[in-house]
Short mmCIF file of C-alpha atoms in Angstrom, two decimals:
data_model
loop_
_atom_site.label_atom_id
_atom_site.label_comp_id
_atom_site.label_asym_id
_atom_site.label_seq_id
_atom_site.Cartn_x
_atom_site.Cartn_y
_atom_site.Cartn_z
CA UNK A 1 21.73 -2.61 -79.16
CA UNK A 2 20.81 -3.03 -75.53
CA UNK A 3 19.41 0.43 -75.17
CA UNK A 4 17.05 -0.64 -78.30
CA UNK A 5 15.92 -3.07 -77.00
CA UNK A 6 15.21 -2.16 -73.35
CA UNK A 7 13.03 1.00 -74.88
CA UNK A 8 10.11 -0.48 -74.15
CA UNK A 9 10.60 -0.49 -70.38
CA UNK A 10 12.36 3.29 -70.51
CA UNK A 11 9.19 4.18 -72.40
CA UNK A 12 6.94 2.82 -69.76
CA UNK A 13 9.15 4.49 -67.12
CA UNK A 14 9.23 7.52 -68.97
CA UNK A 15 5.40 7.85 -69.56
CA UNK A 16 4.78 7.46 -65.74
CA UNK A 17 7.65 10.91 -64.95
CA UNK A 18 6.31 12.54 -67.80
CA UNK A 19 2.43 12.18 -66.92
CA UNK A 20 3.60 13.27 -63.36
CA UNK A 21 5.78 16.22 -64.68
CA UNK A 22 3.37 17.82 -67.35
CA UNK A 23 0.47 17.82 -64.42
CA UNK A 24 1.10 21.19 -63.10
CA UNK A 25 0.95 22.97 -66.15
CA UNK A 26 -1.67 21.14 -67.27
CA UNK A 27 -3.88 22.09 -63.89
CA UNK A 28 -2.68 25.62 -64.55
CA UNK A 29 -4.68 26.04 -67.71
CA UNK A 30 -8.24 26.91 -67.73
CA UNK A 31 -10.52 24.30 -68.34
CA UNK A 32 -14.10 23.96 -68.51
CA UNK A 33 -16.25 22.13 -65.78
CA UNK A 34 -16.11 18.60 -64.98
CA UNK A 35 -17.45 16.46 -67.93
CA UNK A 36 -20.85 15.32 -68.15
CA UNK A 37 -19.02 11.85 -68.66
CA UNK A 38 -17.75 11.18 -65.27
CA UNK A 39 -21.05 12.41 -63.11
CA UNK A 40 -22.98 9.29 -63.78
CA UNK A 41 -22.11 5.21 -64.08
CA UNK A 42 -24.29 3.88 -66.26
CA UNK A 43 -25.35 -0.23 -65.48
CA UNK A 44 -23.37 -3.04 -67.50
CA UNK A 45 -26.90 -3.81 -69.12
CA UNK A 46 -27.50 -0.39 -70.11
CA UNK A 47 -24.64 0.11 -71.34
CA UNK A 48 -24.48 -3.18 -74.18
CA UNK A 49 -28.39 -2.02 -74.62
CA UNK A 50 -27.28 1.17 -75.78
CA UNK A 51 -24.73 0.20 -78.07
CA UNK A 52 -27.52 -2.58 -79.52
CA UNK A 53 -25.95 -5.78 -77.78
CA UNK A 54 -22.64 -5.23 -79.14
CA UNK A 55 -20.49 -5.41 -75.91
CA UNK A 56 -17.11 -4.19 -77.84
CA UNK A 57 -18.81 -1.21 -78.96
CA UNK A 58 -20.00 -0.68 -75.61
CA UNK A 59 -16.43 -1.39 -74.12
CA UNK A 60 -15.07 1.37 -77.10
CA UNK A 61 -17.82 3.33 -75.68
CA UNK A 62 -17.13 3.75 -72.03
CA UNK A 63 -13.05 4.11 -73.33
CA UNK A 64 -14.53 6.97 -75.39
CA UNK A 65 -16.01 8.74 -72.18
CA UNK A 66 -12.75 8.19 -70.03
CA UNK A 67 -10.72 9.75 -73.08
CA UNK A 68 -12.53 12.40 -73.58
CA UNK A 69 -13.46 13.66 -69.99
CA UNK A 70 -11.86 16.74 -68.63
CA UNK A 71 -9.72 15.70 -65.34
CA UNK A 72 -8.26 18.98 -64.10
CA UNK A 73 -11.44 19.94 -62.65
CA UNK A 74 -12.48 16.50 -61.26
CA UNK A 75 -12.99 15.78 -57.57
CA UNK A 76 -12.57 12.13 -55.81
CA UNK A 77 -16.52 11.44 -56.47
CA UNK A 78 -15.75 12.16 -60.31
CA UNK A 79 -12.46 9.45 -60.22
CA UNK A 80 -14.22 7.33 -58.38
CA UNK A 81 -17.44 6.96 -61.18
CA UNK A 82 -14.14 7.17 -64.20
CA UNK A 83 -12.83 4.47 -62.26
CA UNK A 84 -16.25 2.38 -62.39
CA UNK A 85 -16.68 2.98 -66.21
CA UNK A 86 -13.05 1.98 -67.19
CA UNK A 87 -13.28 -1.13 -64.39
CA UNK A 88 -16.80 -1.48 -66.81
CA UNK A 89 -15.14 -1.14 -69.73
CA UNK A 90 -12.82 -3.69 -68.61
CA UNK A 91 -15.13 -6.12 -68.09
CA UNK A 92 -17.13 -5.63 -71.56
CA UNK A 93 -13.48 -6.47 -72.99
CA UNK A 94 -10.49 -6.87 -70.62
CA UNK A 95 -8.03 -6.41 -73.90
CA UNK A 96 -9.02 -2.71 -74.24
CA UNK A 97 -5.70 -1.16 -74.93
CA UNK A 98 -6.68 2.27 -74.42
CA UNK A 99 -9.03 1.23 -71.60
CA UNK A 100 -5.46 -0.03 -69.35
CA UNK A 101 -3.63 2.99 -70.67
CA UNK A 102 -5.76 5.52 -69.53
CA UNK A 103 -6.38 3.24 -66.39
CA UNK A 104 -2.60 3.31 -65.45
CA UNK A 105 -2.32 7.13 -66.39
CA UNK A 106 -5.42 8.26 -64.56
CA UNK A 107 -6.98 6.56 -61.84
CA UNK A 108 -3.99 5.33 -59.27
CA UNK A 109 -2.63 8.93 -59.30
CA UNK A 110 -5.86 10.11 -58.18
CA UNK A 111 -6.61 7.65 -55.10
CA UNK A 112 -8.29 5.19 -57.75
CA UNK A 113 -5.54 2.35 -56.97
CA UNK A 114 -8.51 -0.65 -56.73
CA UNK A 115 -10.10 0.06 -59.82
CA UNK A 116 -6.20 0.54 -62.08
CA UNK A 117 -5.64 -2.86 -60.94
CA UNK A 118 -8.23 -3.99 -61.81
CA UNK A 119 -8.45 -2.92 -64.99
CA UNK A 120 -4.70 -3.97 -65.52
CA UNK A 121 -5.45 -7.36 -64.04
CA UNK A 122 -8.29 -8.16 -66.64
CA UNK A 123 -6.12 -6.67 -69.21
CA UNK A 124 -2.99 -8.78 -68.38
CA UNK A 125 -5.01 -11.97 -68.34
CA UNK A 126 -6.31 -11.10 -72.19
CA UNK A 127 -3.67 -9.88 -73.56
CA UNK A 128 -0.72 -12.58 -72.49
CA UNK A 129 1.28 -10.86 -75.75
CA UNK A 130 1.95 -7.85 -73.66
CA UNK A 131 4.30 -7.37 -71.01
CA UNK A 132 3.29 -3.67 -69.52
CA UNK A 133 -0.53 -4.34 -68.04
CA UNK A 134 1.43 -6.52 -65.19
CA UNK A 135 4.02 -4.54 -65.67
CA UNK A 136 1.94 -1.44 -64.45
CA UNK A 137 0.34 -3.38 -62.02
CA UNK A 138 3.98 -4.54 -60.51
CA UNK A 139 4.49 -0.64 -60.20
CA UNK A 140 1.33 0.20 -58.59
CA UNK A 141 1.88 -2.62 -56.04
CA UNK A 142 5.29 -0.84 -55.18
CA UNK A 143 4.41 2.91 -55.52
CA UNK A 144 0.69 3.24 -53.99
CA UNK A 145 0.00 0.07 -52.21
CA UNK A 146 3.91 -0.89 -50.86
CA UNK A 147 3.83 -4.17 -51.38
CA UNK A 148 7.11 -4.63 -52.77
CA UNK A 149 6.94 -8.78 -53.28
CA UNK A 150 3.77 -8.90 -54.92
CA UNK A 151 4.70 -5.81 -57.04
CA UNK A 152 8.00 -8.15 -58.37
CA UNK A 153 5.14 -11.31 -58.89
CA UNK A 154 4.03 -8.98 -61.61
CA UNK A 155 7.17 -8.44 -62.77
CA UNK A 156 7.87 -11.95 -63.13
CA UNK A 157 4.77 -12.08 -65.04
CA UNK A 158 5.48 -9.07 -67.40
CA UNK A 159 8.70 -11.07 -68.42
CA UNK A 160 6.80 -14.03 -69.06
CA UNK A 161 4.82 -12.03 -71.33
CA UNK A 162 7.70 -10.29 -73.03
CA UNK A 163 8.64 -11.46 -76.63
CA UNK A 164 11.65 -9.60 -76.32
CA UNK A 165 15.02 -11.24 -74.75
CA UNK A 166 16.77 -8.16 -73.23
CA UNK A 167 13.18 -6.83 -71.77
CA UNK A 168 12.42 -10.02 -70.30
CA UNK A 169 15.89 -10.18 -68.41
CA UNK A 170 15.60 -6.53 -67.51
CA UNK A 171 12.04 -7.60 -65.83
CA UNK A 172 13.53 -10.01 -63.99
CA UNK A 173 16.58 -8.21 -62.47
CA UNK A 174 13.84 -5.39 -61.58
CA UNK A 175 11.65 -8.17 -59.94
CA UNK A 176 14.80 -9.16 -57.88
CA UNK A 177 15.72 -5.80 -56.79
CA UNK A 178 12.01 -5.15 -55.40
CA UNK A 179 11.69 -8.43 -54.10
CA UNK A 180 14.49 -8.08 -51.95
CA UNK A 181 13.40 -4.36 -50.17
CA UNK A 182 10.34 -6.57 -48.94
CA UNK A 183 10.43 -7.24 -45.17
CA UNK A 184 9.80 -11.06 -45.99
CA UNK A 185 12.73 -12.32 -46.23
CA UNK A 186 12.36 -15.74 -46.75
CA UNK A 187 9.84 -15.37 -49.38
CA UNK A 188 12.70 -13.37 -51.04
CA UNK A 189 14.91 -15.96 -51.01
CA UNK A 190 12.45 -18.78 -52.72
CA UNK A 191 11.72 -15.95 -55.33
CA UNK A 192 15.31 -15.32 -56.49
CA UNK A 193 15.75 -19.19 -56.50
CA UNK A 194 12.65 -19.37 -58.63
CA UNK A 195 14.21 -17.16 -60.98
CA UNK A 196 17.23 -18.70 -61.00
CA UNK A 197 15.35 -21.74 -62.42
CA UNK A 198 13.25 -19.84 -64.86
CA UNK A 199 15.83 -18.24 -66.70
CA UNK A 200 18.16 -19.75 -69.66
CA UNK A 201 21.06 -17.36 -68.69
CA UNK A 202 23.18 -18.62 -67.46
CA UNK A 203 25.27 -15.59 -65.95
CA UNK A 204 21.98 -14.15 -64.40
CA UNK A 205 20.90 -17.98 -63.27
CA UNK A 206 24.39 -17.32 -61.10
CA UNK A 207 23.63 -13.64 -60.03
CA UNK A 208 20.50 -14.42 -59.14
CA UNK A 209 21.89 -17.66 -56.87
CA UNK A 210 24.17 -15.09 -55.23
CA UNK A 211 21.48 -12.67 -54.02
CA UNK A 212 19.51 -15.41 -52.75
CA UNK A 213 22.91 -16.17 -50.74
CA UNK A 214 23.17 -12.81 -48.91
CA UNK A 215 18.99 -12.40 -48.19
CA UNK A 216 20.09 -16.44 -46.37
CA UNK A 217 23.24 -14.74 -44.98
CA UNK A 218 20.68 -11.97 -43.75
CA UNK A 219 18.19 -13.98 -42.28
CA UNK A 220 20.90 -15.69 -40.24
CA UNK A 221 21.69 -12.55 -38.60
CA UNK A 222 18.45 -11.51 -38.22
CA UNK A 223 17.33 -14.40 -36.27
CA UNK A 224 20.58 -13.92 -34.32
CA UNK A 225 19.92 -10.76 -33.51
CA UNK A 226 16.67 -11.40 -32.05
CA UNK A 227 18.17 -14.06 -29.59
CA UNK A 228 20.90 -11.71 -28.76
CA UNK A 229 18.26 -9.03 -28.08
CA UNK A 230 16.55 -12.00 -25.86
CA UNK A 231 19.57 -12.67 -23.88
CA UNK A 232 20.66 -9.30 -23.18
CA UNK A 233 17.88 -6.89 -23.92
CA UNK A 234 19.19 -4.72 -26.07
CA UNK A 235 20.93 -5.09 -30.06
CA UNK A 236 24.13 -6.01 -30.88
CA UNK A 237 26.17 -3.55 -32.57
CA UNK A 238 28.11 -5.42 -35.04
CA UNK A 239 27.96 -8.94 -36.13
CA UNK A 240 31.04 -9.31 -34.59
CA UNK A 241 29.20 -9.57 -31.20
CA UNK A 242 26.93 -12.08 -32.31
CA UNK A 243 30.07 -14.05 -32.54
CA UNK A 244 31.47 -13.27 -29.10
CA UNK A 245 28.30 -14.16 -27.71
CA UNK A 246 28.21 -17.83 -28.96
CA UNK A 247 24.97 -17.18 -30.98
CA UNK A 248 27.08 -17.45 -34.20
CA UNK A 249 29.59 -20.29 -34.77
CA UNK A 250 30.98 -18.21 -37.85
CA UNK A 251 29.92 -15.17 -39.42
CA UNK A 252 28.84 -15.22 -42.98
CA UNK A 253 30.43 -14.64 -46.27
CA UNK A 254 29.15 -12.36 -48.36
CA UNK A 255 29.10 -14.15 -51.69
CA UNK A 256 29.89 -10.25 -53.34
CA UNK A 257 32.43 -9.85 -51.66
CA UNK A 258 30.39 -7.24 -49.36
CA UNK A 259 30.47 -6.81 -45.27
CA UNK A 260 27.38 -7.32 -42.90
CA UNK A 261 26.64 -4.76 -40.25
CA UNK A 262 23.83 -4.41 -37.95
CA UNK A 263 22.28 -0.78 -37.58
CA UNK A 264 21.05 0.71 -34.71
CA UNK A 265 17.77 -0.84 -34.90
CA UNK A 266 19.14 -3.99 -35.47
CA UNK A 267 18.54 -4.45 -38.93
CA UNK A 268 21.10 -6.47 -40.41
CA UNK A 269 22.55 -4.96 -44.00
CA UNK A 270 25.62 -6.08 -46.65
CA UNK A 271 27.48 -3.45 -47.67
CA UNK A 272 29.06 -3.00 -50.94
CA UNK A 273 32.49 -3.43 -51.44
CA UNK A 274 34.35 -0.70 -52.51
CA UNK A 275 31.86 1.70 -51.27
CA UNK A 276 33.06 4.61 -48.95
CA UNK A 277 30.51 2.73 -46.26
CA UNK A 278 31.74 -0.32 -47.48
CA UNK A 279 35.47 0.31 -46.89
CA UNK A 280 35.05 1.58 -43.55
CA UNK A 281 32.69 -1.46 -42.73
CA UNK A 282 35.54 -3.82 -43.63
CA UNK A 283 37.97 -1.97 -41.43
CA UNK A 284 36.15 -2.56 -38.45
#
């Protein structure tokens, strides 16, 4: 039951490994020259002109020319005008489907990362019944532009946009987990109590509650750290010396059950219990 109904975001995931898998053999076969398509961006005007003043048909139009366009001979100038005519496309009808598809296939892999989002951006505002065009987005923020906190906004918005119970809470515990590799930790925090809020689990509500407890714990010891580093010029070592040093009254809990160490940049982490790293953490 749960692995029918999380399909849709295994799909998604699946489409993005198999796009990337299939391209060298795809670039291995021989292939004619570069489309006639992608050499030339034709004005918005022209374009509705063309298709007599019907901007749909112009929109199905310049999807047409994206589909049908050969890419393994493409350069950057040729991604860069397919990127114009979807980003046109877009804008003669944001709720293209094929239009985002071939957006979030296409044009980030090939240094076109401005013009996927926004396609996906128009597409997620039109179509609020679909959770992947922010979902995509969400990923493209992580993968190409690593902005991990704004890529788990979007997943926060996918989830909104999800009809589906188990896909929406899957969104969320993926926005979670991204949001908390950002190096913003406080903005972290607010977005995993957000969450908390948002959701009518109750089990994640208290999951969610707990994370936000260890990024706090963390932020305690990072700001500790950085007056230890004040006082004495270099890192602590362990969290333990933070306590020695009168900086801490107490050192945190771990509300997992995990241990806090400090690594030799001074980076403060919670390790899992149970964990080879995590067992010799605790014995120290």
């Amino acid at each position: 039951m749960f692995a029918s109904r999380c399909a849709g975001i295994t799909f998604a995931l699946a489409c993005l490994a198999g796009f990337a898998a299939t391209l060298p053999a795809l670039y291995a076969r021989p292939r004619p020259a570069v489309a006639v398509e992608m050499q030339v961006a034709l004005p918005r005007f022209v374009q509705v002109l063309m298709a007599a003043g019907d901007r749909y048909l112009a929109a199905n139009l310049a999807g047409f020319r994206a589909l049908v366009a050969s890419t393994e001979n493409m350069g950057p100038e040729n991604y860069r005008i397919q990127g114009i005519v979807q980003s046109d496309a877009a804008w003669l009808n944001p709720a293209h489907e094929d239009n985002y598809y071939i957006a979030s296939a296409i044009l980030p892999w090939n240094g076109e990362v401005a013009a996927a989002q926004n396609v996906l951006r128009a597409a997620t505002a039109a179509r609020p019944f679909d959770w992947q065009p922010p979902f995509y987005l969400g990923f493209n923020a992580l993968h190409f532009e690593k902005r991990p906190a704004e890529g788990a906004q979007w997943l926060r918005v996918a989830a909104a946009h999800s009809s589906d119970e188990m896909t929406t809470i899957q969104l969320q515990q993926m926005a979670a987990s991204w949001v908390a590799t950002g190096e913003d930790l406080e903005f972290a925090i607010r977005m995993h109590r957000a969450m908390a809020r948002d959701t009518q689990h109750k089990a994640f509500a208290a999951f969610l509650e707990k994370r936000a407890e260890r990024l706090e714990n963390l932020l305690v010891l990072e700001r500790a750290v950085e007056r230890y580093r004040q006082r004495q010029g270099s890192v602590p070592q362990s969290p333990q010396q933070l306590l020695a040093a009168g900086i801490l009254p107490a050192l945190p809990r771990d509300p997992f059950g995990g241990t806090y160490v400090i690594d030799a940049n001074g980076r403060s982490q919670a390790i899992e219990p149970g964990t080879p790293a995590g067992r010799a953490a605790a014995t120290k």
